[in-house]
PDB file of C-alpha atoms in Angstrom:
ATOM      1  CA  UNK A  27      36.563  29.350-118.760  1.00  0.00           C
ATOM      2  CA  UNK A  28      37.070  32.688-118.211  1.00  0.00           C
ATOM      3  CA  UNK A  29      38.555  34.819-121.576  1.00  0.00           C
ATOM      4  CA  UNK A  30      42.583  35.087-119.757  1.00  0.00           C
ATOM      5  CA  UNK A  31      42.405  30.870-119.820  1.00  0.00           C
ATOM      6  CA  UNK A  32      40.762  30.931-123.053  1.00  0.00           C
ATOM      7  CA  UNK A  33      43.962  33.246-124.150  1.00  0.00           C
ATOM      8  CA  UNK A  34      46.437  30.825-122.731  1.00  0.00           C
ATOM      9  CA  UNK A  35      44.852  27.571-123.925  1.00  0.00           C
ATOM     10  CA  UNK A  36      44.885  29.561-127.674  1.00  0.00           C
ATOM     11  CA  UNK A  37      48.900  30.120-127.211  1.00  0.00           C
ATOM     12  CA  UNK A  38      49.444  26.851-125.983  1.00  0.00           C
ATOM     13  CA  UNK A  39      47.632  25.271-128.850  1.00  0.00           C
ATOM     14  CA  UNK A  40      49.471  27.607-131.151  1.00  0.00           C
ATOM     15  CA  UNK A  41      52.794  27.184-129.817  1.00  0.00           C
ATOM     16  CA  UNK A  42      52.539  23.312-129.413  1.00  0.00           C
ATOM     17  CA  UNK A  43      51.111  23.152-133.526  1.00  0.00           C
ATOM     18  CA  UNK A  44      54.010  25.647-134.646  1.00  0.00           C
ATOM     19  CA  UNK A  45      56.783  22.915-132.289  1.00  0.00           C
ATOM     20  CA  UNK A  46      54.956  19.780-133.878  1.00  0.00           C
ATOM     21  CA  UNK A  47      55.185  21.094-137.066  1.00  0.00           C
ATOM     22  CA  UNK A  48      59.287  21.858-136.804  1.00  0.00           C
ATOM     23  CA  UNK A  49      58.974  25.729-136.918  1.00  0.00           C
ATOM     24  CA  UNK A  50      60.889  26.706-133.308  1.00  0.00           C
ATOM     25  CA  UNK A  51      61.423  30.559-134.595  1.00  0.00           C
ATOM     26  CA  UNK A  52      57.387  30.761-134.532  1.00  0.00           C
ATOM     27  CA  UNK A  53      57.342  28.109-131.624  1.00  0.00           C
ATOM     28  CA  UNK A  54      59.519  30.351-129.609  1.00  0.00           C
ATOM     29  CA  UNK A  55      57.667  33.722-130.000  1.00  0.00           C
ATOM     30  CA  UNK A  56      54.485  31.970-128.471  1.00  0.00           C
ATOM     31  CA  UNK A  57      56.251  30.683-125.653  1.00  0.00           C
ATOM     32  CA  UNK A  58      58.476  33.982-124.629  1.00  0.00           C
ATOM     33  CA  UNK A  59      54.132  35.275-124.930  1.00  0.00           C
ATOM     34  CA  UNK A  60      53.265  32.536-122.170  1.00  0.00           C
ATOM     35  CA  UNK A  61      56.306  32.488-120.294  1.00  0.00           C
ATOM     36  CA  UNK A  62      55.280  35.990-119.727  1.00  0.00           C
ATOM     37  CA  UNK A  63      51.701  35.932-118.834  1.00  0.00           C
ATOM     38  CA  UNK A  64      52.178  32.055-116.640  1.00  0.00           C
ATOM     39  CA  UNK A  65      56.343  32.127-115.743  1.00  0.00           C
ATOM     40  CA  UNK A  66      54.899  29.348-112.935  1.00  0.00           C
ATOM     41  CA  UNK A  67      52.680  27.467-115.194  1.00  0.00           C
ATOM     42  CA  UNK A  68      54.967  24.159-115.254  1.00  0.00           C
ATOM     43  CA  UNK A  69      53.779  22.714-118.360  1.00  0.00           C
ATOM     44  CA  UNK A  70      54.192  25.917-119.931  1.00  0.00           C
ATOM     45  CA  UNK A  71      58.253  26.148-118.520  1.00  0.00           C
ATOM     46  CA  UNK A  72      58.780  22.327-119.960  1.00  0.00           C
ATOM     47  CA  UNK A  73      57.592  23.287-122.908  1.00  0.00           C
ATOM     48  CA  UNK A  74      59.310  26.524-123.632  1.00  0.00           C
ATOM     49  CA  UNK A  75      62.649  24.769-122.335  1.00  0.00           C
ATOM     50  CA  UNK A  76      62.827  22.095-125.054  1.00  0.00           C
ATOM     51  CA  UNK A  77      62.214  24.521-127.494  1.00  0.00           C
ATOM     52  CA  UNK A  78      64.637  26.746-126.496  1.00  0.00           C
ATOM     53  CA  UNK A  79      67.118  23.927-126.413  1.00  0.00           C
ATOM     54  CA  UNK A  80      66.160  22.783-129.861  1.00  0.00           C
ATOM     55  CA  UNK A  81      66.526  26.325-131.074  1.00  0.00           C
ATOM     56  CA  UNK A  82      70.219  26.484-129.541  1.00  0.00           C
ATOM     57  CA  UNK A  83      69.469  28.813-127.005  1.00  0.00           C
ATOM     58  CA  UNK A  84      71.244  26.759-124.203  1.00  0.00           C
ATOM     59  CA  UNK A  85      71.766  29.581-121.990  1.00  0.00           C
ATOM     60  CA  UNK A  86      67.690  30.333-121.713  1.00  0.00           C
ATOM     61  CA  UNK A  87      66.849  26.317-121.948  1.00  0.00           C
ATOM     62  CA  UNK A  88      69.103  25.685-118.667  1.00  0.00           C
ATOM     63  CA  UNK A  89      67.213  29.122-117.166  1.00  0.00           C
ATOM     64  CA  UNK A  90      63.633  27.911-117.480  1.00  0.00           C
ATOM     65  CA  UNK A  91      64.749  24.380-116.620  1.00  0.00           C
ATOM     66  CA  UNK A  92      66.086  25.954-113.006  1.00  0.00           C
ATOM     67  CA  UNK A  93      62.809  28.126-112.846  1.00  0.00           C
ATOM     68  CA  UNK A  94      60.963  24.824-113.122  1.00  0.00           C
ATOM     69  CA  UNK A  95      63.101  22.995-110.600  1.00  0.00           C
ATOM     70  CA  UNK A  96      62.194  25.963-108.317  1.00  0.00           C
ATOM     71  CA  UNK A  97      58.743  26.014-108.437  1.00  0.00           C
ATOM     72  CA  UNK A  98      58.663  21.975-108.605  1.00  0.00           C
ATOM     73  CA  UNK A  99      61.592  19.994-107.708  1.00  0.00           C
ATOM     74  CA  UNK A 100      60.025  16.486-107.943  1.00  0.00           C
ATOM     75  CA  UNK A 101      58.986  17.089-111.306  1.00  0.00           C
ATOM     76  CA  UNK A 102      60.922  14.684-113.769  1.00  0.00           C
ATOM     77  CA  UNK A 103      59.116  14.327-116.959  1.00  0.00           C
ATOM     78  CA  UNK A 104      61.384  15.296-119.695  1.00  0.00           C
ATOM     79  CA  UNK A 105      64.038  16.487-117.794  1.00  0.00           C
ATOM     80  CA  UNK A 106      66.745  14.011-120.008  1.00  0.00           C
ATOM     81  CA  UNK A 107      66.455  17.302-122.495  1.00  0.00           C
ATOM     82  CA  UNK A 108      67.800  19.456-119.907  1.00  0.00           C
ATOM     83  CA  UNK A 109      70.389  17.036-119.303  1.00  0.00           C
ATOM     84  CA  UNK A 110      71.136  16.706-122.620  1.00  0.00           C
ATOM     85  CA  UNK A 111      71.512  20.271-123.103  1.00  0.00           C
ATOM     86  CA  UNK A 112      74.227  20.438-119.794  1.00  0.00           C
ATOM     87  CA  UNK A 113      75.721  17.102-121.846  1.00  0.00           C
ATOM     88  CA  UNK A 114      76.397  19.327-124.793  1.00  0.00           C
ATOM     89  CA  UNK A 115      77.952  22.292-123.046  1.00  0.00           C
ATOM     90  CA  UNK A 116      79.995  19.916-120.808  1.00  0.00           C
ATOM     91  CA  UNK A 117      78.578  21.001-117.176  1.00  0.00           C
ATOM     92  CA  UNK A 118      79.210  17.890-115.470  1.00  0.00           C
ATOM     93  CA  UNK A 119      78.635  18.577-111.833  1.00  0.00           C
ATOM     94  CA  UNK A 120      75.051  20.508-112.594  1.00  0.00           C
ATOM     95  CA  UNK A 121      74.374  17.449-114.789  1.00  0.00           C
ATOM     96  CA  UNK A 122      75.701  15.026-111.887  1.00  0.00           C
ATOM     97  CA  UNK A 123      73.363  16.974-109.275  1.00  0.00           C
ATOM     98  CA  UNK A 124      70.551  17.192-111.755  1.00  0.00           C
ATOM     99  CA  UNK A 125      70.842  12.993-112.405  1.00  0.00           C
ATOM    100  CA  UNK A 126      71.394  12.507-108.468  1.00  0.00           C
ATOM    101  CA  UNK A 127      68.278  14.426-107.715  1.00  0.00           C
ATOM    102  CA  UNK A 128      66.199  12.682-110.651  1.00  0.00           C
ATOM    103  CA  UNK A 129      67.303   9.539-109.490  1.00  0.00           C
ATOM    104  CA  UNK A 130      66.890   9.646-106.027  1.00  0.00           C
ATOM    105  CA  UNK A 131      62.875  11.334-106.696  1.00  0.00           C
ATOM    106  CA  UNK A 132      62.674   8.371-109.346  1.00  0.00           C
ATOM    107  CA  UNK A 133      63.974   5.710-106.529  1.00  0.00           C
ATOM    108  CA  UNK A 134      61.586   7.047-103.965  1.00  0.00           C
ATOM    109  CA  UNK A 135      58.520   7.364-105.897  1.00  0.00           C
ATOM    110  CA  UNK A 136      58.807   3.832-107.588  1.00  0.00           C
ATOM    111  CA  UNK A 137      59.074   2.242-104.353  1.00  0.00           C
ATOM    112  CA  UNK A 138      56.196   3.854-102.825  1.00  0.00           C
ATOM    113  CA  UNK A 139      54.263   2.821-106.393  1.00  0.00           C
ATOM    114  CA  UNK A 140      55.551  -0.689-105.746  1.00  0.00           C
ATOM    115  CA  UNK A 141      54.318  -0.779-101.974  1.00  0.00           C
ATOM    116  CA  UNK A 142      50.905   1.058-103.213  1.00  0.00           C
ATOM    117  CA  UNK A 143      50.134  -1.257-106.350  1.00  0.00           C
ATOM    118  CA  UNK A 144      53.267  -3.929-106.737  1.00  0.00           C
ATOM    119  CA  UNK A 145      53.701  -2.892-110.439  1.00  0.00           C
ATOM    120  CA  UNK A 146      55.960  -0.651-112.418  1.00  0.00           C
ATOM    121  CA  UNK A 147      58.754   0.835-113.163  1.00  0.00           C
ATOM    122  CA  UNK A 148      60.699   4.045-112.545  1.00  0.00           C
ATOM    123  CA  UNK A 149      60.420   6.873-115.776  1.00  0.00           C
ATOM    124  CA  UNK A 150      63.307   6.548-117.953  1.00  0.00           C
ATOM    125  CA  UNK A 151      64.438  10.301-117.313  1.00  0.00           C
ATOM    126  CA  UNK A 152      67.292   9.073-114.444  1.00  0.00           C
ATOM    127  CA  UNK A 153      68.740   6.256-116.540  1.00  0.00           C
ATOM    128  CA  UNK A 154      69.058   8.517-119.463  1.00  0.00           C
ATOM    129  CA  UNK A 155      70.614  11.251-117.045  1.00  0.00           C
ATOM    130  CA  UNK A 156      72.696   8.823-115.604  1.00  0.00           C
ATOM    131  CA  UNK A 157      74.528   7.759-119.039  1.00  0.00           C
ATOM    132  CA  UNK A 158      74.766  11.277-120.466  1.00  0.00           C
ATOM    133  CA  UNK A 159      76.747  11.842-117.419  1.00  0.00           C
ATOM    134  CA  UNK A 160      78.540   8.688-117.853  1.00  0.00           C
ATOM    135  CA  UNK A 161      79.262   9.273-121.381  1.00  0.00           C
ATOM    136  CA  UNK A 162      80.936  12.820-120.203  1.00  0.00           C
ATOM    137  CA  UNK A 163      83.378  10.646-117.859  1.00  0.00           C
ATOM    138  CA  UNK A 164      84.306   8.309-120.709  1.00  0.00           C
ATOM    139  CA  UNK A 165      83.009   5.513-119.045  1.00  0.00           C
ATOM    140  CA  UNK A 166      81.525   3.872-121.599  1.00  0.00           C
ATOM    141  CA  UNK A 167      80.478   0.188-120.103  1.00  0.00           C
ATOM    142  CA  UNK A 168      78.508   2.358-117.889  1.00  0.00           C
ATOM    143  CA  UNK A 169      76.860   4.216-120.441  1.00  0.00           C
ATOM    144  CA  UNK A 170      75.979   0.813-122.007  1.00  0.00           C
ATOM    145  CA  UNK A 171      74.415  -0.545-118.738  1.00  0.00           C
ATOM    146  CA  UNK A 172      72.306   2.486-118.198  1.00  0.00           C
ATOM    147  CA  UNK A 173      71.028   2.835-121.746  1.00  0.00           C
ATOM    148  CA  UNK A 174      70.390  -1.287-121.435  1.00  0.00           C
ATOM    149  CA  UNK A 175      67.777   0.409-118.062  1.00  0.00           C
ATOM    150  CA  UNK A 176      65.767   2.456-120.268  1.00  0.00           C
TER     151      UNK A 176
END
């Protein structure tokens, strides 16, 4: 490994250590550095956005999630946290757009996966997003329906 790769790995380990030990202020410092050095790394972006969301830095969290989606629109892992930030802000339009995009991608991936392997199920993020969107619309029966799918 190069010195740059070792440096990145060290920062990631430190950031994740702080995250998993609930020291989000320190975690944020590491992810700020990582995002400056590696602005298109999806793994770093996902964890940074989660950290910002937990630190009640909604605007920063949304900004990183939007950048992540611009880098890879098919990435769905952990996007329920993005949805939760939009939900807490009452941002129905963006939550609806995210839910539609994620559910469409998950459905497509699931159909391709089943065609090839005849097994598997969609990731839970789409159902969680749909439940949050329904909750925002005060559609309680739909919330229960979607949560039951998780």
